[in-house]
PDB file of C-alpha atoms in Angstrom:
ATOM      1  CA  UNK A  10     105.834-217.578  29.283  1.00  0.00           C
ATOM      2  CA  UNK A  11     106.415-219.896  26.236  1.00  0.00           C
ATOM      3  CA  UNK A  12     108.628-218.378  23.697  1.00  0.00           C
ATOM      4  CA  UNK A  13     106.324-219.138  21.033  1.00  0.00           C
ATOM      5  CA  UNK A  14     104.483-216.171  22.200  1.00  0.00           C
ATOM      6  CA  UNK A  15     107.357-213.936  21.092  1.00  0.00           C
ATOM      7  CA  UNK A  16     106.197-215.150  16.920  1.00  0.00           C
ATOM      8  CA  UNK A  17     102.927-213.568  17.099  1.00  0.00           C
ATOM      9  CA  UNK A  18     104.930-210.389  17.963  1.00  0.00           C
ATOM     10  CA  UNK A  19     108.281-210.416  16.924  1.00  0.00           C
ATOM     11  CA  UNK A  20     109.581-207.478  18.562  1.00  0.00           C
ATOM     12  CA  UNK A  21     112.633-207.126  20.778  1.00  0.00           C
ATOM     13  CA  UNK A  22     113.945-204.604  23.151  1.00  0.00           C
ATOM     14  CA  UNK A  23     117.740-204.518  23.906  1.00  0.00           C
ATOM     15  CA  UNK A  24     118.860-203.247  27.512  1.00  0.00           C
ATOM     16  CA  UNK A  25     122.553-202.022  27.866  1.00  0.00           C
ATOM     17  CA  UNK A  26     123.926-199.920  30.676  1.00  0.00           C
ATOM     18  CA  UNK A  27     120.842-200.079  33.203  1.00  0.00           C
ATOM     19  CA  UNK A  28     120.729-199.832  37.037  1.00  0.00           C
ATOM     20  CA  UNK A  29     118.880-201.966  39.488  1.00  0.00           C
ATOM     21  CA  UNK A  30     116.411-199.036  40.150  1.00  0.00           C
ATOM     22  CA  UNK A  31     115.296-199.325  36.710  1.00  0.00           C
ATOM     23  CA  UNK A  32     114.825-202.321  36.260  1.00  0.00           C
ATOM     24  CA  UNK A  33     110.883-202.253  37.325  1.00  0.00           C
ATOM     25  CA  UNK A  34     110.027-198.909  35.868  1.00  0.00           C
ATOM     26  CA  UNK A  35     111.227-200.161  32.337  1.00  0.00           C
ATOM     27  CA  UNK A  36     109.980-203.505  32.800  1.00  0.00           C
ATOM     28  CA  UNK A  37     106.508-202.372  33.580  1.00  0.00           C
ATOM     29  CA  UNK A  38     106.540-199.358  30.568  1.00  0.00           C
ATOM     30  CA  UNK A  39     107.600-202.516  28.161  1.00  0.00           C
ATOM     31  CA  UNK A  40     104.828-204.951  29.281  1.00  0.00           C
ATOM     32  CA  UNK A  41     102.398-202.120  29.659  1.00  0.00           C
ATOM     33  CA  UNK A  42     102.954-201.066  25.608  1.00  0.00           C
ATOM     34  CA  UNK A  43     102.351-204.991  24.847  1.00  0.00           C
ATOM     35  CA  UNK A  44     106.436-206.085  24.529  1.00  0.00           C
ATOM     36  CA  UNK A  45     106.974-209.762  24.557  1.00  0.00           C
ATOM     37  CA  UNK A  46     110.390-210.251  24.745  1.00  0.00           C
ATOM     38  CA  UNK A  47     113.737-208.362  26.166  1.00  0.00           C
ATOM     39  CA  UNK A  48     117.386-208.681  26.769  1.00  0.00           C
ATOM     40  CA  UNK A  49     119.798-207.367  29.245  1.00  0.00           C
ATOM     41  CA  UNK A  50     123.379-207.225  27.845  1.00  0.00           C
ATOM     42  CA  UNK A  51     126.190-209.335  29.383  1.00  0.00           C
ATOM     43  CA  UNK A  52     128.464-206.239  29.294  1.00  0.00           C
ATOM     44  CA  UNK A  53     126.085-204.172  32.122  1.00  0.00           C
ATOM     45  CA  UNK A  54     127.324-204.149  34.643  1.00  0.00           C
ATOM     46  CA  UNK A  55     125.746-206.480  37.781  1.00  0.00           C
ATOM     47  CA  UNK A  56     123.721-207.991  34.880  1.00  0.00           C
ATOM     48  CA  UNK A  57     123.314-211.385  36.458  1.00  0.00           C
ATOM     49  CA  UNK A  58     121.319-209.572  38.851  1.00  0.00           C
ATOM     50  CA  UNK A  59     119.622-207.391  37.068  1.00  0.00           C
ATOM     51  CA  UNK A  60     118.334-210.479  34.817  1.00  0.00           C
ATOM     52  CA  UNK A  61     117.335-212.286  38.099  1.00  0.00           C
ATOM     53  CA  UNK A  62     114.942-209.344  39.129  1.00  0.00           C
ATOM     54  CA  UNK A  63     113.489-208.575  36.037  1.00  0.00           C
ATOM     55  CA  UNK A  64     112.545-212.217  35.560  1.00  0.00           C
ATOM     56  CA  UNK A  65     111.042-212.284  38.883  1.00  0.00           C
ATOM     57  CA  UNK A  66     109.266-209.132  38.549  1.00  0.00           C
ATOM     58  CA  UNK A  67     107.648-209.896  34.731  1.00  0.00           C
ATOM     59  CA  UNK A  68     106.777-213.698  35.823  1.00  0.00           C
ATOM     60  CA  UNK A  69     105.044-214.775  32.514  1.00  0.00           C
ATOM     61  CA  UNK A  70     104.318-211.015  31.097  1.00  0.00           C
ATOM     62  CA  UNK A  71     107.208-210.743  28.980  1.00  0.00           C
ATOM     63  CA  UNK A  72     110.353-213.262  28.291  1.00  0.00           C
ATOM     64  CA  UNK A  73     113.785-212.075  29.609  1.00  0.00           C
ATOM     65  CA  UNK A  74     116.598-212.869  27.893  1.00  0.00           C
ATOM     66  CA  UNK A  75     120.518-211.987  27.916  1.00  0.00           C
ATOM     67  CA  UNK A  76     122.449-210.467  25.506  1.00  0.00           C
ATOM     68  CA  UNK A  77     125.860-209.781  24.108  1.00  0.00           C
ATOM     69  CA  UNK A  78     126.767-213.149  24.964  1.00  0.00           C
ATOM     70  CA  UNK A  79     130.010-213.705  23.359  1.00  0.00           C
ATOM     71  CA  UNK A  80     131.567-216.861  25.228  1.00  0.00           C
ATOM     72  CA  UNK A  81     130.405-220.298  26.967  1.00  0.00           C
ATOM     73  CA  UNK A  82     131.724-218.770  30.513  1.00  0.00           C
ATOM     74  CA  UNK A  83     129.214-215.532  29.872  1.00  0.00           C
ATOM     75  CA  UNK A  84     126.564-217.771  29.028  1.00  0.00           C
ATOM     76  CA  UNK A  85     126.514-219.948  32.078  1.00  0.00           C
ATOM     77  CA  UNK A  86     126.608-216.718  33.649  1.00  0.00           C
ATOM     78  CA  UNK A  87     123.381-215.967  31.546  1.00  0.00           C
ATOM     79  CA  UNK A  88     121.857-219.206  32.097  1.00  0.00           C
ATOM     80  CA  UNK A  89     122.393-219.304  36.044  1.00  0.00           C
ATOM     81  CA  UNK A  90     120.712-215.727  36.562  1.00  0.00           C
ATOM     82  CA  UNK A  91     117.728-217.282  34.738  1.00  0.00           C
ATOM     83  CA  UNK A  92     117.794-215.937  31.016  1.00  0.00           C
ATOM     84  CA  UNK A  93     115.444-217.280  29.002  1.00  0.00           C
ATOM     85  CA  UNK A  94     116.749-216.787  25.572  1.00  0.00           C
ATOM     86  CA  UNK A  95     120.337-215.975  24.602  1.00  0.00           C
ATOM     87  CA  UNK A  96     121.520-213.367  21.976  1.00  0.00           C
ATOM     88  CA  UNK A  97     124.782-212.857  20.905  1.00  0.00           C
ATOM     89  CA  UNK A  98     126.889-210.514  18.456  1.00  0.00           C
ATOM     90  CA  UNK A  99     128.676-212.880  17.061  1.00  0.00           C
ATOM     91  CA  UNK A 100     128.835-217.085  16.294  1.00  0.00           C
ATOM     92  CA  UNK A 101     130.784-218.643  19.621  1.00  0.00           C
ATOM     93  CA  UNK A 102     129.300-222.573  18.653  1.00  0.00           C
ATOM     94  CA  UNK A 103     129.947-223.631  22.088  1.00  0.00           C
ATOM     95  CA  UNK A 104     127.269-221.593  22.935  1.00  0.00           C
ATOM     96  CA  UNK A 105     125.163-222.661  19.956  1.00  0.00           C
ATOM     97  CA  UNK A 106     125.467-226.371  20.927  1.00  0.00           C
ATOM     98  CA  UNK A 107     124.874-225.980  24.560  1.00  0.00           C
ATOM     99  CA  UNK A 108     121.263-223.805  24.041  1.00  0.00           C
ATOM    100  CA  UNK A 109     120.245-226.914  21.132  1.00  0.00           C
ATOM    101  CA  UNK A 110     121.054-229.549  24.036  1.00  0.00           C
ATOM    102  CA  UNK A 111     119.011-227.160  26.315  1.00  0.00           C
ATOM    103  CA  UNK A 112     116.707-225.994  24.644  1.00  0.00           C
ATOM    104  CA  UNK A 113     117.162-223.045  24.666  1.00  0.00           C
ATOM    105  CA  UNK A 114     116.498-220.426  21.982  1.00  0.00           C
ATOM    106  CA  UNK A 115     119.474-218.396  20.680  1.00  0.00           C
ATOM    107  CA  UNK A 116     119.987-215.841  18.465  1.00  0.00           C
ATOM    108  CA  UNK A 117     123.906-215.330  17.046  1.00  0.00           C
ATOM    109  CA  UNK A 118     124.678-212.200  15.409  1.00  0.00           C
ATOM    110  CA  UNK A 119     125.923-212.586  11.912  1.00  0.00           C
ATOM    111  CA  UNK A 120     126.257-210.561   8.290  1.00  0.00           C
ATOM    112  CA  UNK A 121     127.671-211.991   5.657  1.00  0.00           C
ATOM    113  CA  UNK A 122     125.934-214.829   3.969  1.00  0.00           C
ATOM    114  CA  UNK A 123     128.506-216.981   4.844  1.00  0.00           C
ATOM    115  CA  UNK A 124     128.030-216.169   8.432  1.00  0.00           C
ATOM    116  CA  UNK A 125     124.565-215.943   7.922  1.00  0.00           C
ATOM    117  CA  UNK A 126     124.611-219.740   6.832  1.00  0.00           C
ATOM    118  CA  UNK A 127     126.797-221.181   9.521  1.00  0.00           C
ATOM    119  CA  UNK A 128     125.311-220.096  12.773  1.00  0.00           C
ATOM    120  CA  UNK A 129     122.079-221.607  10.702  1.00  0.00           C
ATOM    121  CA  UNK A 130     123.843-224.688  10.220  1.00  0.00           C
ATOM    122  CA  UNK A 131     124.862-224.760  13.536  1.00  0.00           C
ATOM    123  CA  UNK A 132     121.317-224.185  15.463  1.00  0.00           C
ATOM    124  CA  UNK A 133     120.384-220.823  15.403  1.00  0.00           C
ATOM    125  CA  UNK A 134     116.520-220.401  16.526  1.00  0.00           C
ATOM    126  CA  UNK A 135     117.234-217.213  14.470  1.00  0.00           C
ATOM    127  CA  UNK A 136     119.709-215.420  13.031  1.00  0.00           C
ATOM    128  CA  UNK A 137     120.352-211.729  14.247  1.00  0.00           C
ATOM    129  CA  UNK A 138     121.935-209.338  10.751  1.00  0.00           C
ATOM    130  CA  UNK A 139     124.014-207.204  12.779  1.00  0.00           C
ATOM    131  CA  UNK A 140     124.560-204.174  11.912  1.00  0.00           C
ATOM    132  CA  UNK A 141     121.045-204.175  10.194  1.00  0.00           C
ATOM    133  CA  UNK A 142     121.803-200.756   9.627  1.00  0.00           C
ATOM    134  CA  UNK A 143     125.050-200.617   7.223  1.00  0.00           C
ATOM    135  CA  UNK A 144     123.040-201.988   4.428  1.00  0.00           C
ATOM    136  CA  UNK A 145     119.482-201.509   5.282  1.00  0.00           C
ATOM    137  CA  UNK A 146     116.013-203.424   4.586  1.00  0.00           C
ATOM    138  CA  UNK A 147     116.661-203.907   1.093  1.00  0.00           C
ATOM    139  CA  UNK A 148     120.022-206.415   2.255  1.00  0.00           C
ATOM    140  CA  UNK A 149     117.589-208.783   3.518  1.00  0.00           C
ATOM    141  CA  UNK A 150     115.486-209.504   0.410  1.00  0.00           C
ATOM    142  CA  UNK A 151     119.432-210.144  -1.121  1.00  0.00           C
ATOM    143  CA  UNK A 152     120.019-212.771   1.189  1.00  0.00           C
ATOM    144  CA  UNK A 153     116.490-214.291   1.809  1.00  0.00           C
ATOM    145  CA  UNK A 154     117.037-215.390  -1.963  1.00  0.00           C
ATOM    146  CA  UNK A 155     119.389-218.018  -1.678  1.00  0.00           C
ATOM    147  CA  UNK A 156     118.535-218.346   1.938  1.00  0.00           C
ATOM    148  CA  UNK A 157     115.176-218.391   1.666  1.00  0.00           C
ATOM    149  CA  UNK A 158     114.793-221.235   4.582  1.00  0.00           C
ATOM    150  CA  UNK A 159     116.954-219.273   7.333  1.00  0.00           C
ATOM    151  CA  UNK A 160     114.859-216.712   9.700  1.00  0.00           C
ATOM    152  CA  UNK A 161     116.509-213.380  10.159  1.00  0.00           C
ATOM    153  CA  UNK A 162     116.344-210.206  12.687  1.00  0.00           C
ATOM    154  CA  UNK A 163     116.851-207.125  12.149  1.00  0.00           C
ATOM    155  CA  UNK A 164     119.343-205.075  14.566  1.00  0.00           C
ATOM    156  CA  UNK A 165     120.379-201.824  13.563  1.00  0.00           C
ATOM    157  CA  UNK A 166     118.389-198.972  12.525  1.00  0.00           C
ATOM    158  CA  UNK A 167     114.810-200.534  13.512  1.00  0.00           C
ATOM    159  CA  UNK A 168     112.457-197.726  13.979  1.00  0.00           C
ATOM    160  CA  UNK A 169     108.638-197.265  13.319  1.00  0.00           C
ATOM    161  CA  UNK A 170     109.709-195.863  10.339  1.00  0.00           C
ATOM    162  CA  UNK A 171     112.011-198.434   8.831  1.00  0.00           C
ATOM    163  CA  UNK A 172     110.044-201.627  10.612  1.00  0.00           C
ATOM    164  CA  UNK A 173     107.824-202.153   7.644  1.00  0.00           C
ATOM    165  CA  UNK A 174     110.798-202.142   5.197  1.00  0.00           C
ATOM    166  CA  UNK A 175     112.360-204.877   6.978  1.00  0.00           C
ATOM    167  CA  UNK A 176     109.365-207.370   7.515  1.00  0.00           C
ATOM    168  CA  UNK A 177     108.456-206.712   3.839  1.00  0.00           C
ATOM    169  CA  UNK A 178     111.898-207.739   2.841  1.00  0.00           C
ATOM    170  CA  UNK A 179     112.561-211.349   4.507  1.00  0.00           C
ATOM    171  CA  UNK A 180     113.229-210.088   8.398  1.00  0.00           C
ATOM    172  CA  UNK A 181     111.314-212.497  10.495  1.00  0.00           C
ATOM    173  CA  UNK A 182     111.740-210.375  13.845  1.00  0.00           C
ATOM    174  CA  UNK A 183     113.490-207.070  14.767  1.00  0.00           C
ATOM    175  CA  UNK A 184     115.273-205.530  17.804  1.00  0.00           C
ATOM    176  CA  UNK A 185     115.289-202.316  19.305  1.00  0.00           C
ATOM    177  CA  UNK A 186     117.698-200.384  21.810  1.00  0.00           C
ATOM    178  CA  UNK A 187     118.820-196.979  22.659  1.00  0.00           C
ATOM    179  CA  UNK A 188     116.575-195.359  19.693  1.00  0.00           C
ATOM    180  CA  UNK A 189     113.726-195.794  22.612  1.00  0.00           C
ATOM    181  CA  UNK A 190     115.654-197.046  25.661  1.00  0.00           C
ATOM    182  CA  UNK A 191     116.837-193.153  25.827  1.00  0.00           C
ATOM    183  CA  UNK A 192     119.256-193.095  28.731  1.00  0.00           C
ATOM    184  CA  UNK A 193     117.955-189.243  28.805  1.00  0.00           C
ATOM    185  CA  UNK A 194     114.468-191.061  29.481  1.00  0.00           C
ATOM    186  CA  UNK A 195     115.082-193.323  32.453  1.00  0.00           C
ATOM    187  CA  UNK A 196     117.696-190.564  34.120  1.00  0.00           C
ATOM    188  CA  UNK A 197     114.424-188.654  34.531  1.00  0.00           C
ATOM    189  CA  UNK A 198     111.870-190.989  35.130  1.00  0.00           C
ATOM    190  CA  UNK A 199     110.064-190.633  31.789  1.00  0.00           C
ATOM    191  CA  UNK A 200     109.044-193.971  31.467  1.00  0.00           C
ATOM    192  CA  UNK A 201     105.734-193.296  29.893  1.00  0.00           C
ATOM    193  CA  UNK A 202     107.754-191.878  26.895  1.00  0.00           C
ATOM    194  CA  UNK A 203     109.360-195.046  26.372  1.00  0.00           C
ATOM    195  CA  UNK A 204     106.345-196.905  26.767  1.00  0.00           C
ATOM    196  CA  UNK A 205     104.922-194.491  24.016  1.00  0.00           C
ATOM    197  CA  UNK A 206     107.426-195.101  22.262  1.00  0.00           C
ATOM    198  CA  UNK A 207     107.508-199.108  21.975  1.00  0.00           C
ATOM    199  CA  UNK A 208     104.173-198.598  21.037  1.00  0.00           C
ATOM    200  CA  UNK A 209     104.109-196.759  18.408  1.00  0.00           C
ATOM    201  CA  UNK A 210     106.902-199.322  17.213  1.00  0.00           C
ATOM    202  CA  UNK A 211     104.630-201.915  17.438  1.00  0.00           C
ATOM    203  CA  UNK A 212     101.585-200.690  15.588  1.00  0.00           C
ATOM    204  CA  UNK A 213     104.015-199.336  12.653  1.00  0.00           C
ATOM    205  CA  UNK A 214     104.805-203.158  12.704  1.00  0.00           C
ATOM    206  CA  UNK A 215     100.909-204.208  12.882  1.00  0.00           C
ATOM    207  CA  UNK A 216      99.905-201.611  10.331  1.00  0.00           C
ATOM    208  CA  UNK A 217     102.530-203.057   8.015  1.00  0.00           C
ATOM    209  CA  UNK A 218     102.021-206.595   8.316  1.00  0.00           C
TER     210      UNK A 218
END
């Protein structure tokens, strides 16, 4: 799947704390409400592996990426089990410089404008505003100002409710975790909940677009 396919829907689901069993279940509920795009965080555990078989399961349904990448040894760790994008909380520029000379797309987490500016500077694809949710939609219409150039997602209190907000005011792309990835959810099998769910997240972001 080319990643340009994640820009005509912006959308992207984080995955912490998963098992190998549900791995296919959520993989198939995601690509099954229309998902483009998700992550598996660095700091599950096994999550090499668990990147490996969701890649081979969604073959070109839906891009698989790793997250919480916070170091060049976690993201050749990332990179060997096949992730096709990188996200990370913070600005590690090792990291930055090895997805430019890759290729690959990467998204460092950042807040401040300062921050903001310098994992720009240094080759962000995008930048991720994390915690989104400490200062809200309104934040990004503050720094899209000056900043007018740089691409920013939202992390942190994305819902179907809030979605609209963010888009309207400078976010180019949002992410998504345990608000539908309910741990309560996949215990019990109730996939089709979370597929629901995703869903309704993504026409919120159709209808407001």
């Amino acid at each position: 799947m080319n990643f340009e396919k994640f820009y005509t829907l912006p959308i992207l689901g984080i995955l912490r704390g998963i098992t190998s069993d549900q791995v296919v279940p959520i993989a198939d509920a995601s690509v099954q409400a229309g998902l483009q795009a998700i992550e598996i965080t660095m700091n599950t555990d096994g999550a090499q592996d668990l990147i490996s078989k969701m890649r081979n399961h969604c073959g070109n349904n839906m891009l698989v990426g790793a997250g919480t990448v916070t170091d060049f040894k976690t993201l050749k760790r990332a990179v060997d089990a096949g992730a096709q994008f990188i996200v990370m909380p913070i600005i590690d520029t090792s990291v930055l410089e090895y997805c430019n000379d890759n290729k690959i797309p990467v998204f460092p987490g950042a807040l401040t404008p300062n921050e903001i500016y310098k994992a720009w500077q240094h080759g962000a694809t995008m930048v991720k505003v994390f915690p989104s949710s400490v200062f809200g939609p309104s934040y990004f219409k503050e720094v899209k100002a000056p900043l007018n150039d740089i691409k920013l997602m939202a992390c942190g209190g994305v819902s179907a409710d809030t979605i609209t907000a963010f888009f309207k005011n400078g976010a180019s792309a949002a992410a998504f975790g345990i608000s539908i990835f309910k741990k309560e959810w996949m215990e019990t099998g109730n996939y089709s909940k979370i597929s629901d769910e995703i869903k309704t997240l993504i026409n919120a972001f159709k209808s407001g677009i």
